[in-house]
mmCIF file of C-alpha atoms and ligand atoms in Angstrom:
data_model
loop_
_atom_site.group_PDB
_atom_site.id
_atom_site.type_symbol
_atom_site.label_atom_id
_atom_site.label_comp_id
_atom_site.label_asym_id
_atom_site.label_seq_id
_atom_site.Cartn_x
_atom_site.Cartn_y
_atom_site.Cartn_z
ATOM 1 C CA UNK A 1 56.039 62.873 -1.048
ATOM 2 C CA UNK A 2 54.159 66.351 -2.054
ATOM 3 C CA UNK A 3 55.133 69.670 -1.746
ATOM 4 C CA UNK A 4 53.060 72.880 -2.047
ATOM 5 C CA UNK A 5 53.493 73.055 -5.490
ATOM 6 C CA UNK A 6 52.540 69.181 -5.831
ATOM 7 C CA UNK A 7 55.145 68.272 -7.224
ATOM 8 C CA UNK A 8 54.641 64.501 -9.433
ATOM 9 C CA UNK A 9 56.822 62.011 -8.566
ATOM 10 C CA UNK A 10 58.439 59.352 -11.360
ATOM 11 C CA UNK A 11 58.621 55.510 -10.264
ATOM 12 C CA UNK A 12 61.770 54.306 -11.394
ATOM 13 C CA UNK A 13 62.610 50.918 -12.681
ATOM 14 C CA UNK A 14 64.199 49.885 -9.091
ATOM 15 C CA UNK A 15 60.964 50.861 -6.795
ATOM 16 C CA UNK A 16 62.144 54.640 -5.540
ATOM 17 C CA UNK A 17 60.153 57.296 -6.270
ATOM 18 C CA UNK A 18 61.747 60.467 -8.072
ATOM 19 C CA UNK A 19 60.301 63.889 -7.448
ATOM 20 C CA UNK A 20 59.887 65.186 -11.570
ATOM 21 C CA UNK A 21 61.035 68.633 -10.541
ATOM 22 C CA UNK A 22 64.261 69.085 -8.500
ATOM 23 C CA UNK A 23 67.123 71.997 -8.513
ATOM 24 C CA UNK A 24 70.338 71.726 -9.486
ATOM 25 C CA UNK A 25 73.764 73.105 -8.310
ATOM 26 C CA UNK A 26 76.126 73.238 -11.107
ATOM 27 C CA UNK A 27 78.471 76.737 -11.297
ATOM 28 C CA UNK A 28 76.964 77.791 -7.624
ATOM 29 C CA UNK A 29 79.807 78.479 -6.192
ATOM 30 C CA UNK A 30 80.135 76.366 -2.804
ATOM 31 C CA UNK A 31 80.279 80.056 -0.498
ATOM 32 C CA UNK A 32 76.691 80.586 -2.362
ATOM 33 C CA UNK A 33 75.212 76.907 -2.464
ATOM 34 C CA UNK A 34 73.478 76.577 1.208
ATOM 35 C CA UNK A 35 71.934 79.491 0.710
ATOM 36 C CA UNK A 36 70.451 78.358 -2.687
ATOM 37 C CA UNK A 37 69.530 75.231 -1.511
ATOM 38 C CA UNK A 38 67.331 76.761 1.322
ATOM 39 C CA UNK A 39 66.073 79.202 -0.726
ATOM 40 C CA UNK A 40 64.871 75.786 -3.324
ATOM 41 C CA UNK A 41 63.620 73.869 -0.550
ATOM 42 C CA UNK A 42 61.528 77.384 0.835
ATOM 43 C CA UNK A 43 60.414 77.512 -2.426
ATOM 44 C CA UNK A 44 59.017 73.962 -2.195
ATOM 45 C CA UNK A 45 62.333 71.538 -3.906
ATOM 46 C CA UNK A 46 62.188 68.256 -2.815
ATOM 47 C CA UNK A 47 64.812 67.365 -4.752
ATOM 48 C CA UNK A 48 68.774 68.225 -5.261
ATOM 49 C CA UNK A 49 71.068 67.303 -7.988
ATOM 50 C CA UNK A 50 75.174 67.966 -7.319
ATOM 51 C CA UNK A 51 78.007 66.024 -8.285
ATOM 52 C CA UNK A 52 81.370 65.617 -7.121
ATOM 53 C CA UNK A 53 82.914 67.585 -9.705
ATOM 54 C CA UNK A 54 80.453 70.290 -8.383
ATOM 55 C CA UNK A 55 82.827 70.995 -5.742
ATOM 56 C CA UNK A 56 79.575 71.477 -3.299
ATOM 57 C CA UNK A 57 78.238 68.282 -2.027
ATOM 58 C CA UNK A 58 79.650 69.453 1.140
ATOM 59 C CA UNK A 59 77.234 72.869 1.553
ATOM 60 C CA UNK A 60 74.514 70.792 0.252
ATOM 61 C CA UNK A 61 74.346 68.530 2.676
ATOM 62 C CA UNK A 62 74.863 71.177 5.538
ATOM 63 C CA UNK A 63 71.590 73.237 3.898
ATOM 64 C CA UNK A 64 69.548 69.569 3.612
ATOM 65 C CA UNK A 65 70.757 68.915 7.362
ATOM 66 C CA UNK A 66 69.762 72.448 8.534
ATOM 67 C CA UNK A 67 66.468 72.878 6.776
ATOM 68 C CA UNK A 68 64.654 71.121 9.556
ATOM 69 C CA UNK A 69 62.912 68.827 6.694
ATOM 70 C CA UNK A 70 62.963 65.350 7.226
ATOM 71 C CA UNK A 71 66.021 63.670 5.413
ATOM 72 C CA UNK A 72 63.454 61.162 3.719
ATOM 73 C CA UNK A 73 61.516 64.104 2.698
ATOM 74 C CA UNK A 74 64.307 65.253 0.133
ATOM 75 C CA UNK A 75 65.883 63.328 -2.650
ATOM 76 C CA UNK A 76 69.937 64.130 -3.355
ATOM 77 C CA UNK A 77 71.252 62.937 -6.516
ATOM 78 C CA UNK A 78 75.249 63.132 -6.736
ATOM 79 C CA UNK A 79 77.773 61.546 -9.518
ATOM 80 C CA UNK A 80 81.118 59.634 -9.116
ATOM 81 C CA UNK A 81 83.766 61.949 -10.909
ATOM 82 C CA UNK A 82 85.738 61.355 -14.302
ATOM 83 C CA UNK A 83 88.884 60.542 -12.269
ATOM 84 C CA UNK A 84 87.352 57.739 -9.948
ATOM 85 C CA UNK A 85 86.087 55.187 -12.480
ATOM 86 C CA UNK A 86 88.188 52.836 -11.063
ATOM 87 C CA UNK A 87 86.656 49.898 -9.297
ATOM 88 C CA UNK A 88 88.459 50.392 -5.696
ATOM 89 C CA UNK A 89 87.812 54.259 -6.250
ATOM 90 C CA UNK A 90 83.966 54.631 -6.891
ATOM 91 C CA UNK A 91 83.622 52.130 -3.727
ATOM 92 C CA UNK A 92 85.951 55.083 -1.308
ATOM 93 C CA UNK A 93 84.468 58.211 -3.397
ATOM 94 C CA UNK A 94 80.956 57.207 -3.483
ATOM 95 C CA UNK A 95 80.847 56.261 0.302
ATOM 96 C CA UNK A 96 82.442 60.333 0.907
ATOM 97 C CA UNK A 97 80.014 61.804 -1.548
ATOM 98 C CA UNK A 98 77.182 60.217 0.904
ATOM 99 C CA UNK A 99 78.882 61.010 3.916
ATOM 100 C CA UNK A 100 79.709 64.488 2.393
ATOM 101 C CA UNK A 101 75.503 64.292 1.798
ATOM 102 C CA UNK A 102 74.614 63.525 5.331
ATOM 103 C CA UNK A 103 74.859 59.514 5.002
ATOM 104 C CA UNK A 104 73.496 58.065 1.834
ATOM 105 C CA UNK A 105 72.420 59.532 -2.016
ATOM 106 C CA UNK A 106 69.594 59.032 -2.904
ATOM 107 C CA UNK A 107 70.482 58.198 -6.597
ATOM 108 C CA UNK A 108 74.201 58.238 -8.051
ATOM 109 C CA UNK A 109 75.131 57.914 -11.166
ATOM 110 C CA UNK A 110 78.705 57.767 -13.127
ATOM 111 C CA UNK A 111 78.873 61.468 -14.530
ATOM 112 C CA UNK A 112 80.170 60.831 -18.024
ATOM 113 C CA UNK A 113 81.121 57.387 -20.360
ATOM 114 C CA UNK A 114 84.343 58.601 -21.331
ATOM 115 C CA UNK A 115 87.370 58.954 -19.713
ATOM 116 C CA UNK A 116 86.863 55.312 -17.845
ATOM 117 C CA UNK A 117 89.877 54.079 -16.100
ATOM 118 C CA UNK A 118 88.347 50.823 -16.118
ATOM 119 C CA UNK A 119 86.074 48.917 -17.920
ATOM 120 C CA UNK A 120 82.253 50.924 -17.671
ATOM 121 C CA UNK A 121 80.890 47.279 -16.593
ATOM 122 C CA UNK A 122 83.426 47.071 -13.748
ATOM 123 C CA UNK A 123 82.792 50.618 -12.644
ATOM 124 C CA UNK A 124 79.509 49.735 -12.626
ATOM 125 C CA UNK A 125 79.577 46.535 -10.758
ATOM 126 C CA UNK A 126 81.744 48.559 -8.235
ATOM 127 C CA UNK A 127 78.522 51.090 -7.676
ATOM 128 C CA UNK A 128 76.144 48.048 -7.230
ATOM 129 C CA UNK A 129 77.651 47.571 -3.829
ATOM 130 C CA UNK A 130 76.735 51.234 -2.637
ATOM 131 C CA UNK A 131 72.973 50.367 -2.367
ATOM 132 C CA UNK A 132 74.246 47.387 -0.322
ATOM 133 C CA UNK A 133 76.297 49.360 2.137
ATOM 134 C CA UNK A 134 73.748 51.854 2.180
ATOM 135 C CA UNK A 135 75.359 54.663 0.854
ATOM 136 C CA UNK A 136 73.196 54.810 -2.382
ATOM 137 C CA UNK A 137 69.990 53.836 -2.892
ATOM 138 C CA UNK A 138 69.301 54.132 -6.315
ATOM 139 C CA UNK A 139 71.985 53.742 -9.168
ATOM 140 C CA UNK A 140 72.183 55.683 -12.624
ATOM 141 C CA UNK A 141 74.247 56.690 -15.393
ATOM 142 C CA UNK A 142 74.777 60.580 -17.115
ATOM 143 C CA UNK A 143 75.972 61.460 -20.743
ATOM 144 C CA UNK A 144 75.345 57.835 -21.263
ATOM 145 C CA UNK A 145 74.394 57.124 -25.642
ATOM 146 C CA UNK A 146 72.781 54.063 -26.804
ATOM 147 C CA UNK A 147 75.760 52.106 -27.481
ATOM 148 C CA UNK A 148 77.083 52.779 -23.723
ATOM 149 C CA UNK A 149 74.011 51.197 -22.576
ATOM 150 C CA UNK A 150 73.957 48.651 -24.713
ATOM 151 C CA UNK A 151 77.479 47.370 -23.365
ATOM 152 C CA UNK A 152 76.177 47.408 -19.979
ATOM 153 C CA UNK A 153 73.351 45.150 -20.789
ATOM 154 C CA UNK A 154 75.904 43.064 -22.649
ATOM 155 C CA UNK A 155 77.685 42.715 -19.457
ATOM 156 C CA UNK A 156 74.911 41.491 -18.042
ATOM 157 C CA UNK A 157 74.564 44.832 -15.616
ATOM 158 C CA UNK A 158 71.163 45.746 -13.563
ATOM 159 C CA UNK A 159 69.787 48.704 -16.201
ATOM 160 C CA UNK A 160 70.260 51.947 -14.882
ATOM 161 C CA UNK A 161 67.480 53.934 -13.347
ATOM 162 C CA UNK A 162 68.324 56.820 -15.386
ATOM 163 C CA UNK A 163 70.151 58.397 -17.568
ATOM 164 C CA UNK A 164 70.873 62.252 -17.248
ATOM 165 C CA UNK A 165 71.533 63.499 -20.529
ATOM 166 C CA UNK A 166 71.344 67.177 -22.114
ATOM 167 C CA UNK A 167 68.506 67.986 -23.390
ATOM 168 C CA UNK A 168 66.315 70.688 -24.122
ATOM 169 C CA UNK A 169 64.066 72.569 -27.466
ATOM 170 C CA UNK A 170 67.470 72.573 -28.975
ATOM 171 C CA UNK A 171 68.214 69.446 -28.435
ATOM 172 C CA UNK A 172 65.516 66.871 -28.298
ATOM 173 C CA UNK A 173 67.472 63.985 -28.554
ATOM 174 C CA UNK A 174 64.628 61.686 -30.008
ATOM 175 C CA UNK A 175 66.193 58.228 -30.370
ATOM 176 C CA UNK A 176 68.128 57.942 -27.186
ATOM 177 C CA UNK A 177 65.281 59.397 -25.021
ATOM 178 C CA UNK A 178 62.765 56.610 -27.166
ATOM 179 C CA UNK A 179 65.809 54.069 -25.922
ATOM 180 C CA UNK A 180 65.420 55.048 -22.538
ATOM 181 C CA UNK A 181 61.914 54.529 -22.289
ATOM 182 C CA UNK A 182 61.407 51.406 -24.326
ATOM 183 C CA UNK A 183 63.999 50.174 -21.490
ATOM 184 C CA UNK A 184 62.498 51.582 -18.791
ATOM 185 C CA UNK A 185 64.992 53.642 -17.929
ATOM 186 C CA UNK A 186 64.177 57.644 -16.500
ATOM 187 C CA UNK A 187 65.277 60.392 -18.981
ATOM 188 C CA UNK A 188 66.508 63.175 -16.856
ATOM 189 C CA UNK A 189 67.125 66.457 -18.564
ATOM 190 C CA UNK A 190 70.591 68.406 -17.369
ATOM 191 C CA UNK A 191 70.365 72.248 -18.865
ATOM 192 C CA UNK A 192 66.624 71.947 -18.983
ATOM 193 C CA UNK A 193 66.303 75.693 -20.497
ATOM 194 C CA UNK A 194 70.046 75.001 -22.402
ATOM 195 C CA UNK A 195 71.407 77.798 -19.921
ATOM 196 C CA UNK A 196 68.979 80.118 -20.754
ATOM 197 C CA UNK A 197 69.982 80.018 -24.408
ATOM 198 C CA UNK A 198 66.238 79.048 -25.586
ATOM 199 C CA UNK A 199 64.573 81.751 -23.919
ATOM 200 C CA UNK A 200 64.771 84.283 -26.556
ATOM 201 C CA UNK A 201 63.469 82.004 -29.029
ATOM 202 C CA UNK A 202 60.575 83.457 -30.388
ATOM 203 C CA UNK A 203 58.323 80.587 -30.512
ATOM 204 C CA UNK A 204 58.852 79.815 -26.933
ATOM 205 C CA UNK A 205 58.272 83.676 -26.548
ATOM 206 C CA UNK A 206 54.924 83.607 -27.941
ATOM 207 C CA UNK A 207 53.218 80.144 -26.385
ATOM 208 C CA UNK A 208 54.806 82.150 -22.838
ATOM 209 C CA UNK A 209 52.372 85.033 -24.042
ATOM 210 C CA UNK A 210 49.382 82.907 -24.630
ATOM 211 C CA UNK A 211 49.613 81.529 -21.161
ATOM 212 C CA UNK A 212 51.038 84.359 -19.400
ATOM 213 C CA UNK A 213 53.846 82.429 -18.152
ATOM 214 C CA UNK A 214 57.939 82.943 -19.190
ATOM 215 C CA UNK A 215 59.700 81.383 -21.605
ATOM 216 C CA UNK A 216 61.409 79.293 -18.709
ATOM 217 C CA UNK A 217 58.396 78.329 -17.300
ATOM 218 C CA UNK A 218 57.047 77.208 -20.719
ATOM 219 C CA UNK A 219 60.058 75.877 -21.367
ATOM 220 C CA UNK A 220 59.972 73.441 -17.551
ATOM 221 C CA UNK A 221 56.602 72.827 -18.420
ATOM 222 C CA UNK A 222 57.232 71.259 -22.237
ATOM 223 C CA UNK A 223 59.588 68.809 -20.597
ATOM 224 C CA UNK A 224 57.451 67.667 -17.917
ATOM 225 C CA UNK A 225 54.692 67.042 -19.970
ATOM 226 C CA UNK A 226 57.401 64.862 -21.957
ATOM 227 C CA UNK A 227 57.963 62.780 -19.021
ATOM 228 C CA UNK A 228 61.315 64.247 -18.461
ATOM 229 C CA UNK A 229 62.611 64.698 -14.788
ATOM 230 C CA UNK A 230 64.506 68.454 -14.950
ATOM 231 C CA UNK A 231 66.416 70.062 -12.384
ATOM 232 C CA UNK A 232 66.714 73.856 -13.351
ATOM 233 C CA UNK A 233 69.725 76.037 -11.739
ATOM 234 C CA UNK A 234 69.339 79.650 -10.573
ATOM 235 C CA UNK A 235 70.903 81.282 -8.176
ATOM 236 C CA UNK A 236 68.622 83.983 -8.372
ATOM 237 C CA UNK A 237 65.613 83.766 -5.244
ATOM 238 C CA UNK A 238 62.753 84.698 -7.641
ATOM 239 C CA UNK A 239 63.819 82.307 -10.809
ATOM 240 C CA UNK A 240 64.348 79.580 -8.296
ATOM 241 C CA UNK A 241 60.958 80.516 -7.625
ATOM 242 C CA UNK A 242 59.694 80.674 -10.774
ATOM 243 C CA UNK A 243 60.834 77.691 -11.976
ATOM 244 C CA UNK A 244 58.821 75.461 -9.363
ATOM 245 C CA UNK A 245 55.357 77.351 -10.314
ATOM 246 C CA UNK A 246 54.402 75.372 -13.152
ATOM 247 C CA UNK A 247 52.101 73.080 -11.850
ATOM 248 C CA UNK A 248 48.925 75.296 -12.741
ATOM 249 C CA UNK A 249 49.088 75.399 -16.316
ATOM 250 C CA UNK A 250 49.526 73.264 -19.388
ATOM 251 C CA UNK A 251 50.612 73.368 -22.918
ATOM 252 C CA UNK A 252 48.509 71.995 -25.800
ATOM 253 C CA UNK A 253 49.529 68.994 -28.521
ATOM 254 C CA UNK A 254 49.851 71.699 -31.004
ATOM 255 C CA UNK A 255 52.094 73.768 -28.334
ATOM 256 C CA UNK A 256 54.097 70.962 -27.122
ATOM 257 C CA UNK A 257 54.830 69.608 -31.218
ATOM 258 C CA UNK A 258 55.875 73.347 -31.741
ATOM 259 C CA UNK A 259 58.196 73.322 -29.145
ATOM 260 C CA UNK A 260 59.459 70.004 -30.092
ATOM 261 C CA UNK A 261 60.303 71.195 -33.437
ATOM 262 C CA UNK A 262 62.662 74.109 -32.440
ATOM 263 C CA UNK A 263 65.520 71.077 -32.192
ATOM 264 C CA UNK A 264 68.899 71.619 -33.767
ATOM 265 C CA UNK A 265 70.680 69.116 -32.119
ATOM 266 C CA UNK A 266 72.725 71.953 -30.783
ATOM 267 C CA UNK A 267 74.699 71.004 -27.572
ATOM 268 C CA UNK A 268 75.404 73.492 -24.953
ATOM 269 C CA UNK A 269 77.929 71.098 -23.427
ATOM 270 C CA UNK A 270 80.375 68.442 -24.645
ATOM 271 C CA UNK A 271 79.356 65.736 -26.666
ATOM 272 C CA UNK A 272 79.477 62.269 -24.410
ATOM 273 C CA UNK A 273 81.538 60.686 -27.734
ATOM 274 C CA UNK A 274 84.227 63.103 -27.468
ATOM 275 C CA UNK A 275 84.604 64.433 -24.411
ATOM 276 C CA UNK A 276 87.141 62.641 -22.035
ATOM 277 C CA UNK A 277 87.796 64.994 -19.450
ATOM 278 C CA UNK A 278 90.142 63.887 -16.147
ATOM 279 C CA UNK A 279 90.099 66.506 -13.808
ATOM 280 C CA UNK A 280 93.541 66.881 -11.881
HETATM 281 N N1 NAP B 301 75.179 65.342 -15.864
HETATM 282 C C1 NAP B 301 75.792 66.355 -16.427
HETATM 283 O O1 NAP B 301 76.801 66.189 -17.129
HETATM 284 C C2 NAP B 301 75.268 67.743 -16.230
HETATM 285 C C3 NAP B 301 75.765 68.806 -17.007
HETATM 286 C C4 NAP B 301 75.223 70.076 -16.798
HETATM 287 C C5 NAP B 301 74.217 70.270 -15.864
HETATM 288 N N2 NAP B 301 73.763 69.225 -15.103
HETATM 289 C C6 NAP B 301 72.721 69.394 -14.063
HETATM 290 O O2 NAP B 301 71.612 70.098 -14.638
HETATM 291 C C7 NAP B 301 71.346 71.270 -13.869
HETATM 292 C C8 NAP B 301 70.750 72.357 -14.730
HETATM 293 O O3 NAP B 301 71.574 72.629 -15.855
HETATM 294 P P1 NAP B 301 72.433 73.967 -16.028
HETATM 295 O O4 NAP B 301 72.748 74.526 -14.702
HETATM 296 O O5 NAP B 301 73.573 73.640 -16.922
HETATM 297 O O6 NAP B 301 71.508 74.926 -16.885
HETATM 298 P P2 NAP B 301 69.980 75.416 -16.876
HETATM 299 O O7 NAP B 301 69.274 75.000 -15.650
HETATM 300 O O8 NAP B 301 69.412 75.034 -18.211
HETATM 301 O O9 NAP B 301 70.148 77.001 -16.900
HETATM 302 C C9 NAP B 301 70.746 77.723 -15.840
HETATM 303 C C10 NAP B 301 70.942 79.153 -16.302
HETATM 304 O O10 NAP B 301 69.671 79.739 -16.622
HETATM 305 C C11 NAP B 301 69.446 80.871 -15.774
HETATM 306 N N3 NAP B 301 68.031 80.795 -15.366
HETATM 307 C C12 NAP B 301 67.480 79.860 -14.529
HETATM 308 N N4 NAP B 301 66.171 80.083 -14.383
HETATM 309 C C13 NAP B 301 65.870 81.151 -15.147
HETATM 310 C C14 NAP B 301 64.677 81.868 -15.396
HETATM 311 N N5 NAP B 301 63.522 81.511 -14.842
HETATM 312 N N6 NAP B 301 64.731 82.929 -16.240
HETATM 313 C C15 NAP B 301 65.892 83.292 -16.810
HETATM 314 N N7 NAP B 301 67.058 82.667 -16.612
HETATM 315 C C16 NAP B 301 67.049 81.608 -15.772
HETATM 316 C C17 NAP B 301 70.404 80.761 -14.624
HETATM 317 O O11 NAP B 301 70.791 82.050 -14.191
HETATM 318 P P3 NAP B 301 70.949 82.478 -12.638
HETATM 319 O O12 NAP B 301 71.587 81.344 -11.913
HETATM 320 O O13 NAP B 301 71.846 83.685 -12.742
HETATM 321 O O14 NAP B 301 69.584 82.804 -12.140
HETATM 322 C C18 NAP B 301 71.583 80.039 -15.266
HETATM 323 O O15 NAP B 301 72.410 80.963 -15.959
HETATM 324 C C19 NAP B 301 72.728 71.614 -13.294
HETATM 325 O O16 NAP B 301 72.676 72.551 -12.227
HETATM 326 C C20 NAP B 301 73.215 70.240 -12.882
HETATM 327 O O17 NAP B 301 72.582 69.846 -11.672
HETATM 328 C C21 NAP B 301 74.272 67.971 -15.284
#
């Protein structure tokens, strides 16, 4: 699977093969999202990451359906909402996200740890039987800390094939993403350029001089070289651009160990140990 920007793809601990660069859709409104989507996969996107709570599942799978690429050409990633943890639920709400998707995901993974109406173990057990049916065929967890994964090994769960986490310059998130890896589980980055807050950040400003590239693009290119699979969000034609032309260039040790050091373990979202959101 290659695009015109080449885009490397990550083998994940269950045999499919994640393109490293994808787009995401969260805050496109759903009027705007088939638009963006074709605009991504114009671009060159392989690769789509939405979520139930997104509220546009729906328009992207009418833009995947109607961009006359192959449906095995494109990877769609959704998540099973807050308020369907139960067992019974993420069996009905993960077979509509994939029909919602244009008949299976390729990866889907419980959104957040908190706010479980059942035991995470159950939940997950639950999700295990959406590869059988078809409806998923790789299975992951988001927001997910060390000691959430460590209870679903103590259940005795298949380990994840990711977990999407926040992360970014400010937030580097050593320990967990070392966790990950030792386990052999993909780190994927949500709010790869923490929603543009990093970009002004002078260091970021300056190694984007050097290579005269933008701070995004230095930014996109700091976590791939870290192994991190990103999905950046725009909704603007020529940064969805952007983002996906960073295959051309690369940063130094000395760059990459600058960048690294901007963290401040500042979140731009809620912190997974807190946050218990149900949507009504
Ligand atoms: N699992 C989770 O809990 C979770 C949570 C959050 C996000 N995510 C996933 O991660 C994806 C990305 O995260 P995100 O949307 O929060 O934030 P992000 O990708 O870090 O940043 C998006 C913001 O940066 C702007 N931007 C994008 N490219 C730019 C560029 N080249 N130059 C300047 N500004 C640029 C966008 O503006 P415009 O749109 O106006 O261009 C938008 O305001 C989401 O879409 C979603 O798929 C997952």
């Amino acid at each position: 699977m290659t695009t015109s920007h080449s885009v490397p793809v990550v083998d994940l601990n269950d045999g499919t093969r994640i393109p490293q660069l994808g787009f995401g859709v969260f805050q496109i409104p759903p009027a705007e999202t088939k638009a963006a989507v074709l605009t991504a996969l114009e671009a060159g996107y392989r690769h789509i990451d939405t979520a139930e709570m997104y509220e546009n599942e729906a328009e992207v799978g009418a833009a995947v359906g109607e961009s006359g690429i192959p449906r095995e050409e494109i990877w769609v990633t959704s998540k099973l909402s807050n308020r369907f943890h139960d067992p019974a639920a993420a069996r009905t709400e993960g077979a509509r996200s994939a029909e919602r998707l244009g008949g299976y995901m390729d990866l889907f993974l419980i959104h957040w740890p908190l706010a479980m109406l059942s035991d995470p173990a159950l939940t997950w057990e639950a999700m295990q039987e959406l590869t059988t049916s078809g409806a998923a065929r790789s299975l992951g967890v988001s927001n997910f800390q060390i000691h959430h994964l460590e209870g679903l090994a103590r259940a005795g769960a298949p380990t994840p094939s990711v977990n999407q986490i926040e992360l970014h310059p400010y937030l580097t998130q050593p320990d967990l993403s070392a966790y990950c890896h030792e386990h052999g589980i993909g780190v994927e980055a949500w709010s790869p350029i923490a929603q543009g807050k990093v970009l002004g950040d002078a260091t970021l400003v300056e190694i984007a001089e050097r290579h005269g590239r933008s701070p995004a693009q230095v930014t996109l290119r700091w976590h791939l070289q870290r192994n991190h699979i990103i999905f950046p969000k725009s909704a603007t034609p020529e940064r969805i651009r952007e983002n996906i032309a960073i295959f051309d260039f690369s940063l130094s040790d000395a760059e990459m160990a600058a960048i690294s050091e901007l963290n401040r373990d500042e979140r731009t979202g809620p912190d997974p140990d807190t946050f218990d959101m149900v949507p009504s």
